[in-house]
Amino acid sequence: MSVKLAVIYYSSTGTVDAMARRAASTAEKAGAEVRLRHVDELAPDDIIDGVAEWREHVDATAGEPKATPDDIVWADAVLFGSPTRFGNVASQLKQYLDTLGPQWGEGKLADKVYAGFTAAKTDHGGQESTLLALYTTIYHFGGILVPPGYTDPVKFEDGNPYGVSHGTGAEGDVPLGDVQEAALDHLVERVLDVTRRLAGES
Ligand SMILES: Cc1cc2nc3c(=O)[nH]c(=O)nc-3n(C[C@H](O)[C@H](O)[C@H](O)COP(=O)(O)O)c2cc1C
């Protein structure tokens, strides 16, 4: 079975974007059909213009396809990515989730596999609370959450059993390392594996 995986994310300055691209690339190499989708930006231009990396990222991704409700309906499995915002999900991703009432009402979000990833500046600044906040929505979908737990040795290195997270450092300039990339690869492989098993394949 070729799993249909939607990677739906928000990123202001590119960190979560890099995580999403890694996840998408790993999934494609594993034979999945992937939709990589950035949600719509909501912040006003004058605020975006105040942060050079934010403007750069918005401009660099402007031509790429944006997430629509159909991307979840289409998918067998969904990975959501959001930067931490005061320990919570970014409003841009939340706005996308909040457009899904009709699909939720028709039961079209249920029985799919879901997991998440995030980034924050500080190690204890909301990496876990953001994922837990995101997962509240998944329960309402009737989704099947597939957290990584400590199901691979890499989880004892990245240390987040709720999903995958990356600390960018106070200046926001620490790039993804080998450990975070390996943790993302593991999350993707686990999500694909469980999705296939749910479809009756092992
Ligand atoms: C409004 C706002 C709130 C933030 N809240 C937190 C926070 O609670 N904890 C933290 O460690 N970092 C926080 N950050 C830093 C971001 O999480 C960090 O820059 C982000 O993960 C980078 O992801 P991106 O490059 O994909 O946008 C915040 C940033 C902004 C703009």
PDB file of C-alpha atoms and ligand atoms in Angstrom:
ATOM      1  CA  MET A   1       0.000   0.000   0.000  1.00  0.00           C
ATOM      2  CA  SER A   2       1.285   3.455  -0.866  1.00  0.00           C
ATOM      3  CA  VAL A   3       0.287   5.500   2.197  1.00  0.00           C
ATOM      4  CA  LYS A   4      -1.116   8.948   1.471  1.00  0.00           C
ATOM      5  CA  LEU A   5       0.583  11.289   3.926  1.00  0.00           C
ATOM      6  CA  ALA A   6      -0.281  14.968   4.374  1.00  0.00           C
ATOM      7  CA  VAL A   7       2.361  17.114   6.091  1.00  0.00           C
ATOM      8  CA  ILE A   8       0.479  20.247   7.119  1.00  0.00           C
ATOM      9  CA  TYR A   9       2.393  22.959   8.919  1.00  0.00           C
ATOM     10  CA  TYR A  10       2.991  26.576   9.756  1.00  0.00           C
ATOM     11  CA  SER A  11       6.403  28.225   9.980  1.00  0.00           C
ATOM     12  CA  SER A  12       7.375  31.880  10.338  1.00  0.00           C
ATOM     13  CA  THR A  13      11.114  31.739  10.006  1.00  0.00           C
ATOM     14  CA  GLY A  14      11.813  28.362   8.425  1.00  0.00           C
ATOM     15  CA  THR A  15      12.578  25.972  11.297  1.00  0.00           C
ATOM     16  CA  VAL A  16       9.320  24.033  11.199  1.00  0.00           C
ATOM     17  CA  ASP A  17       9.467  24.318   7.420  1.00  0.00           C
ATOM     18  CA  ALA A  18      12.805  22.444   7.453  1.00  0.00           C
ATOM     19  CA  MET A  19      11.276  19.804   9.735  1.00  0.00           C
ATOM     20  CA  ALA A  20       8.272  19.428   7.415  1.00  0.00           C
ATOM     21  CA  ARG A  21      10.504  19.046   4.355  1.00  0.00           C
ATOM     22  CA  ARG A  22      12.616  16.416   6.085  1.00  0.00           C
ATOM     23  CA  ALA A  23       9.489  14.477   7.066  1.00  0.00           C
ATOM     24  CA  ALA A  24       8.075  14.711   3.534  1.00  0.00           C
ATOM     25  CA  SER A  25      11.323  13.604   1.931  1.00  0.00           C
ATOM     26  CA  THR A  26      11.708  10.624   4.282  1.00  0.00           C
ATOM     27  CA  ALA A  27       8.117   9.577   3.597  1.00  0.00           C
ATOM     28  CA  GLU A  28       8.606   9.790  -0.168  1.00  0.00           C
ATOM     29  CA  LYS A  29      11.746   7.685   0.046  1.00  0.00           C
ATOM     30  CA  ALA A  30       9.697   5.124   2.009  1.00  0.00           C
ATOM     31  CA  GLY A  31       7.177   4.939  -0.855  1.00  0.00           C
ATOM     32  CA  ALA A  32       4.444   7.234   0.489  1.00  0.00           C
ATOM     33  CA  GLU A  33       2.463   9.652  -1.641  1.00  0.00           C
ATOM     34  CA  VAL A  34       3.008  13.006   0.051  1.00  0.00           C
ATOM     35  CA  ARG A  35       1.267  16.366   0.132  1.00  0.00           C
ATOM     36  CA  LEU A  36       3.509  18.971   1.771  1.00  0.00           C
ATOM     37  CA  ARG A  37       1.315  21.956   2.618  1.00  0.00           C
ATOM     38  CA  HIS A  38       2.008  25.253   4.389  1.00  0.00           C
ATOM     39  CA  VAL A  39      -1.124  26.806   5.929  1.00  0.00           C
ATOM     40  CA  ASP A  40      -2.064  30.393   5.140  1.00  0.00           C
ATOM     41  CA  GLU A  41      -0.169  33.249   6.782  1.00  0.00           C
ATOM     42  CA  LEU A  42      -2.438  35.486   8.858  1.00  0.00           C
ATOM     43  CA  ALA A  43      -0.060  38.077  10.275  1.00  0.00           C
ATOM     44  CA  PRO A  44      -0.224  41.602   8.820  1.00  0.00           C
ATOM     45  CA  ASP A  45       2.511  42.601   6.382  1.00  0.00           C
ATOM     46  CA  ASP A  46       3.857  45.381   8.609  1.00  0.00           C
ATOM     47  CA  ILE A  47       4.534  42.849  11.391  1.00  0.00           C
ATOM     48  CA  ILE A  48       6.141  40.358   8.993  1.00  0.00           C
ATOM     49  CA  ASP A  49       8.314  43.129   7.556  1.00  0.00           C
ATOM     50  CA  GLY A  50       9.713  43.750  11.044  1.00  0.00           C
ATOM     51  CA  VAL A  51      11.474  40.370  11.089  1.00  0.00           C
ATOM     52  CA  ALA A  52      13.802  39.829   8.127  1.00  0.00           C
ATOM     53  CA  GLU A  53      13.743  35.993   8.368  1.00  0.00           C
ATOM     54  CA  TRP A  54       9.945  35.991   8.503  1.00  0.00           C
ATOM     55  CA  ARG A  55       9.601  38.145   5.356  1.00  0.00           C
ATOM     56  CA  GLU A  56      12.212  36.000   3.617  1.00  0.00           C
ATOM     57  CA  HIS A  57      10.323  32.808   4.452  1.00  0.00           C
ATOM     58  CA  VAL A  58       6.922  34.178   3.407  1.00  0.00           C
ATOM     59  CA  ASP A  59       8.371  35.297   0.068  1.00  0.00           C
ATOM     60  CA  ALA A  60      10.273  32.042  -0.497  1.00  0.00           C
ATOM     61  CA  THR A  61       7.168  29.881   0.007  1.00  0.00           C
ATOM     62  CA  ALA A  62       4.646  32.204  -1.679  1.00  0.00           C
ATOM     63  CA  GLY A  63       4.289  30.053  -4.803  1.00  0.00           C
ATOM     64  CA  GLU A  64       3.807  26.750  -3.005  1.00  0.00           C
ATOM     65  CA  PRO A  65       0.416  25.063  -2.628  1.00  0.00           C
ATOM     66  CA  LYS A  66      -1.434  25.969   0.561  1.00  0.00           C
ATOM     67  CA  ALA A  67      -3.254  23.487   2.776  1.00  0.00           C
ATOM     68  CA  THR A  68      -6.942  22.942   2.073  1.00  0.00           C
ATOM     69  CA  PRO A  69      -9.470  20.799   3.990  1.00  0.00           C
ATOM     70  CA  ASP A  70      -9.275  18.236   1.189  1.00  0.00           C
ATOM     71  CA  ASP A  71      -5.634  17.525   2.057  1.00  0.00           C
ATOM     72  CA  ILE A  72      -6.753  15.843   5.274  1.00  0.00           C
ATOM     73  CA  VAL A  73      -9.759  14.129   3.720  1.00  0.00           C
ATOM     74  CA  TRP A  74      -7.408  12.722   1.044  1.00  0.00           C
ATOM     75  CA  ALA A  75      -4.804  11.465   3.504  1.00  0.00           C
ATOM     76  CA  ASP A  76      -4.461   8.156   5.332  1.00  0.00           C
ATOM     77  CA  ALA A  77      -2.078   9.805   7.787  1.00  0.00           C
ATOM     78  CA  VAL A  78      -1.374  13.400   8.763  1.00  0.00           C
ATOM     79  CA  LEU A  79       1.640  15.068  10.349  1.00  0.00           C
ATOM     80  CA  PHE A  80       1.033  18.541  11.763  1.00  0.00           C
ATOM     81  CA  GLY A  81       3.876  20.978  12.437  1.00  0.00           C
ATOM     82  CA  SER A  82       3.728  24.225  14.390  1.00  0.00           C
ATOM     83  CA  PRO A  83       6.232  26.484  16.113  1.00  0.00           C
ATOM     84  CA  THR A  84       5.576  27.030  19.809  1.00  0.00           C
ATOM     85  CA  ARG A  85       3.619  30.202  20.516  1.00  0.00           C
ATOM     86  CA  PHE A  86       3.527  30.873  24.245  1.00  0.00           C
ATOM     87  CA  GLY A  87       3.523  27.115  24.766  1.00  0.00           C
ATOM     88  CA  ASN A  88       0.669  26.656  22.332  1.00  0.00           C
ATOM     89  CA  VAL A  89      -0.141  25.956  18.675  1.00  0.00           C
ATOM     90  CA  ALA A  90       0.462  28.886  16.298  1.00  0.00           C
ATOM     91  CA  SER A  91      -2.769  30.693  15.434  1.00  0.00           C
ATOM     92  CA  GLN A  92      -2.148  30.143  11.723  1.00  0.00           C
ATOM     93  CA  LEU A  93      -2.316  26.367  12.123  1.00  0.00           C
ATOM     94  CA  LYS A  94      -5.203  26.688  14.578  1.00  0.00           C
ATOM     95  CA  GLN A  95      -7.092  28.780  12.029  1.00  0.00           C
ATOM     96  CA  TYR A  96      -6.658  25.998   9.488  1.00  0.00           C
ATOM     97  CA  LEU A  97      -7.928  23.427  12.009  1.00  0.00           C
ATOM     98  CA  ASP A  98     -10.865  25.690  12.766  1.00  0.00           C
ATOM     99  CA  THR A  99     -11.990  25.627   9.128  1.00  0.00           C
ATOM    100  CA  LEU A 100     -12.541  21.863   9.308  1.00  0.00           C
ATOM    101  CA  GLY A 101     -16.000  21.872  10.904  1.00  0.00           C
ATOM    102  CA  PRO A 102     -17.801  20.545   7.801  1.00  0.00           C
ATOM    103  CA  GLN A 103     -15.336  17.673   7.294  1.00  0.00           C
ATOM    104  CA  TRP A 104     -15.453  16.873  11.025  1.00  0.00           C
ATOM    105  CA  GLY A 105     -19.287  16.898  10.883  1.00  0.00           C
ATOM    106  CA  GLU A 106     -19.203  14.315   8.101  1.00  0.00           C
ATOM    107  CA  GLY A 107     -16.767  12.091  10.004  1.00  0.00           C
ATOM    108  CA  LYS A 108     -14.091  12.618   7.363  1.00  0.00           C
ATOM    109  CA  LEU A 109     -11.295  13.392   9.812  1.00  0.00           C
ATOM    110  CA  ALA A 110     -11.725  10.239  11.904  1.00  0.00           C
ATOM    111  CA  ASP A 111      -9.851   6.922  11.740  1.00  0.00           C
ATOM    112  CA  LYS A 112      -6.686   8.437  10.299  1.00  0.00           C
ATOM    113  CA  VAL A 113      -3.251   8.342  11.871  1.00  0.00           C
ATOM    114  CA  TYR A 114      -1.971  11.648  13.284  1.00  0.00           C
ATOM    115  CA  ALA A 115       1.230  12.892  14.941  1.00  0.00           C
ATOM    116  CA  GLY A 116       2.988  16.237  15.340  1.00  0.00           C
ATOM    117  CA  PHE A 117       6.258  18.125  15.484  1.00  0.00           C
ATOM    118  CA  THR A 118       7.230  21.531  16.811  1.00  0.00           C
ATOM    119  CA  ALA A 119      10.067  23.984  17.423  1.00  0.00           C
ATOM    120  CA  ALA A 120      10.748  26.439  20.231  1.00  0.00           C
ATOM    121  CA  LYS A 121      13.597  28.698  21.238  1.00  0.00           C
ATOM    122  CA  THR A 122      14.078  27.132  24.659  1.00  0.00           C
ATOM    123  CA  ASP A 123      14.237  23.513  25.755  1.00  0.00           C
ATOM    124  CA  HIS A 124      11.463  23.764  28.334  1.00  0.00           C
ATOM    125  CA  GLY A 125       9.593  26.573  26.662  1.00  0.00           C
ATOM    126  CA  GLY A 126       6.601  24.629  25.417  1.00  0.00           C
ATOM    127  CA  GLN A 127       7.859  21.821  23.187  1.00  0.00           C
ATOM    128  CA  GLU A 128       5.638  19.296  24.949  1.00  0.00           C
ATOM    129  CA  SER A 129       2.694  21.566  25.788  1.00  0.00           C
ATOM    130  CA  THR A 130       2.395  22.640  22.149  1.00  0.00           C
ATOM    131  CA  LEU A 131       2.100  19.032  20.996  1.00  0.00           C
ATOM    132  CA  LEU A 132      -0.375  18.193  23.754  1.00  0.00           C
ATOM    133  CA  ALA A 133      -2.464  21.247  22.831  1.00  0.00           C
ATOM    134  CA  LEU A 134      -2.406  20.159  19.190  1.00  0.00           C
ATOM    135  CA  TYR A 135      -3.449  16.640  20.143  1.00  0.00           C
ATOM    136  CA  THR A 136      -6.602  17.866  21.924  1.00  0.00           C
ATOM    137  CA  THR A 137      -7.976  18.631  18.458  1.00  0.00           C
ATOM    138  CA  ILE A 138      -7.045  15.161  17.221  1.00  0.00           C
ATOM    139  CA  TYR A 139      -9.148  13.549  19.946  1.00  0.00           C
ATOM    140  CA  HIS A 140     -12.121  15.555  18.708  1.00  0.00           C
ATOM    141  CA  PHE A 141     -11.474  14.344  15.172  1.00  0.00           C
ATOM    142  CA  GLY A 142     -11.617  10.732  16.371  1.00  0.00           C
ATOM    143  CA  GLY A 143      -8.085  10.461  15.051  1.00  0.00           C
ATOM    144  CA  ILE A 144      -5.608   7.728  15.906  1.00  0.00           C
ATOM    145  CA  LEU A 145      -2.667   9.389  17.614  1.00  0.00           C
ATOM    146  CA  VAL A 146       0.659   7.713  17.019  1.00  0.00           C
ATOM    147  CA  PRO A 147       3.190   9.333  19.341  1.00  0.00           C
ATOM    148  CA  PRO A 148       6.771   8.068  19.129  1.00  0.00           C
ATOM    149  CA  GLY A 149       7.113   7.318  22.843  1.00  0.00           C
ATOM    150  CA  TYR A 150      10.519   5.744  23.404  1.00  0.00           C
ATOM    151  CA  THR A 151      10.119   3.193  20.650  1.00  0.00           C
ATOM    152  CA  ASP A 152      13.574   3.824  19.194  1.00  0.00           C
ATOM    153  CA  PRO A 153      16.971   4.572  20.787  1.00  0.00           C
ATOM    154  CA  VAL A 154      16.922   8.036  19.164  1.00  0.00           C
ATOM    155  CA  LYS A 155      14.048   9.006  21.475  1.00  0.00           C
ATOM    156  CA  PHE A 156      16.434   8.811  24.431  1.00  0.00           C
ATOM    157  CA  GLU A 157      18.536  11.406  22.621  1.00  0.00           C
ATOM    158  CA  ASP A 158      15.899  13.883  21.404  1.00  0.00           C
ATOM    159  CA  GLY A 159      13.885  13.315  24.572  1.00  0.00           C
ATOM    160  CA  ASN A 160      10.377  14.066  23.348  1.00  0.00           C
ATOM    161  CA  PRO A 161       7.993  11.071  23.465  1.00  0.00           C
ATOM    162  CA  TYR A 162       5.045  13.240  22.378  1.00  0.00           C
ATOM    163  CA  GLY A 163       6.327  13.937  18.883  1.00  0.00           C
ATOM    164  CA  VAL A 164       9.484  15.567  17.558  1.00  0.00           C
ATOM    165  CA  SER A 165      10.769  18.967  18.616  1.00  0.00           C
ATOM    166  CA  HIS A 166      13.742  21.191  17.981  1.00  0.00           C
ATOM    167  CA  GLY A 167      15.208  23.933  20.131  1.00  0.00           C
ATOM    168  CA  THR A 168      16.447  26.793  17.979  1.00  0.00           C
ATOM    169  CA  GLY A 169      18.359  28.575  20.782  1.00  0.00           C
ATOM    170  CA  ALA A 170      17.776  32.122  22.039  1.00  0.00           C
ATOM    171  CA  GLU A 171      18.890  33.654  18.725  1.00  0.00           C
ATOM    172  CA  GLY A 172      16.763  31.217  16.726  1.00  0.00           C
ATOM    173  CA  ASP A 173      19.766  30.169  14.669  1.00  0.00           C
ATOM    174  CA  VAL A 174      20.462  26.564  15.739  1.00  0.00           C
ATOM    175  CA  PRO A 175      19.738  24.401  12.685  1.00  0.00           C
ATOM    176  CA  LEU A 176      18.247  20.913  12.837  1.00  0.00           C
ATOM    177  CA  GLY A 177      20.861  18.415  13.931  1.00  0.00           C
ATOM    178  CA  ASP A 178      21.397  14.731  13.203  1.00  0.00           C
ATOM    179  CA  VAL A 179      19.352  13.771  16.266  1.00  0.00           C
ATOM    180  CA  GLN A 180      16.284  15.800  15.269  1.00  0.00           C
ATOM    181  CA  GLU A 181      16.502  14.520  11.701  1.00  0.00           C
ATOM    182  CA  ALA A 182      16.760  10.938  12.927  1.00  0.00           C
ATOM    183  CA  ALA A 183      13.819  11.531  15.300  1.00  0.00           C
ATOM    184  CA  LEU A 184      11.753  12.905  12.399  1.00  0.00           C
ATOM    185  CA  ASP A 185      12.701   9.904  10.250  1.00  0.00           C
ATOM    186  CA  HIS A 186      11.649   7.576  13.043  1.00  0.00           C
ATOM    187  CA  LEU A 187       8.323   9.376  13.519  1.00  0.00           C
ATOM    188  CA  VAL A 188       7.579   9.187   9.791  1.00  0.00           C
ATOM    189  CA  GLU A 189       8.514   5.508   9.556  1.00  0.00           C
ATOM    190  CA  ARG A 190       6.391   4.694  12.610  1.00  0.00           C
ATOM    191  CA  VAL A 191       3.390   6.613  11.276  1.00  0.00           C
ATOM    192  CA  LEU A 192       3.647   4.851   7.897  1.00  0.00           C
ATOM    193  CA  ASP A 193       4.061   1.456   9.562  1.00  0.00           C
ATOM    194  CA  VAL A 194       1.015   1.864  11.836  1.00  0.00           C
ATOM    195  CA  THR A 195      -1.050   3.211   8.925  1.00  0.00           C
ATOM    196  CA  ARG A 196      -0.224   0.135   6.843  1.00  0.00           C
ATOM    197  CA  ARG A 197      -1.044  -2.151   9.751  1.00  0.00           C
ATOM    198  CA  LEU A 198      -4.419  -0.456  10.212  1.00  0.00           C
ATOM    199  CA  ALA A 199      -5.085  -1.113   6.531  1.00  0.00           C
ATOM    200  CA  GLY A 200      -4.457  -4.799   7.163  1.00  0.00           C
ATOM    201  CA  GLU A 201      -0.884  -4.885   5.902  1.00  0.00           C
ATOM    202  CA  SER A 202       2.104  -5.658   8.050  1.00  0.00           C
TER     203      SER A 202
HETATM  204  C1  LIG B   1       4.704  35.183  19.540  1.00  0.00           C
HETATM  205  C2  LIG B   1       5.780  34.166  19.783  1.00  0.00           C
HETATM  206  C3  LIG B   1       5.686  33.338  20.883  1.00  0.00           C
HETATM  207  C4  LIG B   1       6.687  32.408  21.138  1.00  0.00           C
HETATM  208  N1  LIG B   1       6.581  31.602  22.235  1.00  0.00           N
HETATM  209  C5  LIG B   1       7.593  30.787  22.555  1.00  0.00           C
HETATM  210  C6  LIG B   1       7.520  29.969  23.721  1.00  0.00           C
HETATM  211  O1  LIG B   1       6.536  29.944  24.443  1.00  0.00           O
HETATM  212  N2  LIG B   1       8.590  29.199  24.012  1.00  0.00           N
HETATM  213  C7  LIG B   1       9.724  29.176  23.226  1.00  0.00           C
HETATM  214  O2  LIG B   1      10.672  28.487  23.571  1.00  0.00           O
HETATM  215  N3  LIG B   1       9.780  29.884  22.077  1.00  0.00           N
HETATM  216  C8  LIG B   1       8.742  30.680  21.739  1.00  0.00           C
HETATM  217  N4  LIG B   1       8.806  31.403  20.580  1.00  0.00           N
HETATM  218  C9  LIG B   1       9.902  31.169  19.652  1.00  0.00           C
HETATM  219  C10 LIG B   1       9.427  30.281  18.503  1.00  0.00           C
HETATM  220  O3  LIG B   1       8.788  29.117  18.962  1.00  0.00           O
HETATM  221  C11 LIG B   1      10.569  29.887  17.588  1.00  0.00           C
HETATM  222  O4  LIG B   1      11.121  31.045  17.088  1.00  0.00           O
HETATM  223  C12 LIG B   1      10.016  29.005  16.498  1.00  0.00           C
HETATM  224  O5  LIG B   1       9.951  27.711  16.957  1.00  0.00           O
HETATM  225  C13 LIG B   1      10.733  29.048  15.198  1.00  0.00           C
HETATM  226  O6  LIG B   1       9.972  28.284  14.264  1.00  0.00           O
HETATM  227  P1  LIG B   1       9.833  28.775  12.755  1.00  0.00           P
HETATM  228  O7  LIG B   1      11.217  29.156  12.315  1.00  0.00           O
HETATM  229  O8  LIG B   1       9.311  27.589  12.028  1.00  0.00           O
HETATM  230  O9  LIG B   1       8.897  29.928  12.715  1.00  0.00           O
HETATM  231  C14 LIG B   1       7.800  32.317  20.287  1.00  0.00           C
HETATM  232  C15 LIG B   1       7.873  33.146  19.154  1.00  0.00           C
HETATM  233  C16 LIG B   1       6.874  34.060  18.902  1.00  0.00           C
HETATM  234  C17 LIG B   1       6.989  34.939  17.689  1.00  0.00           C
END
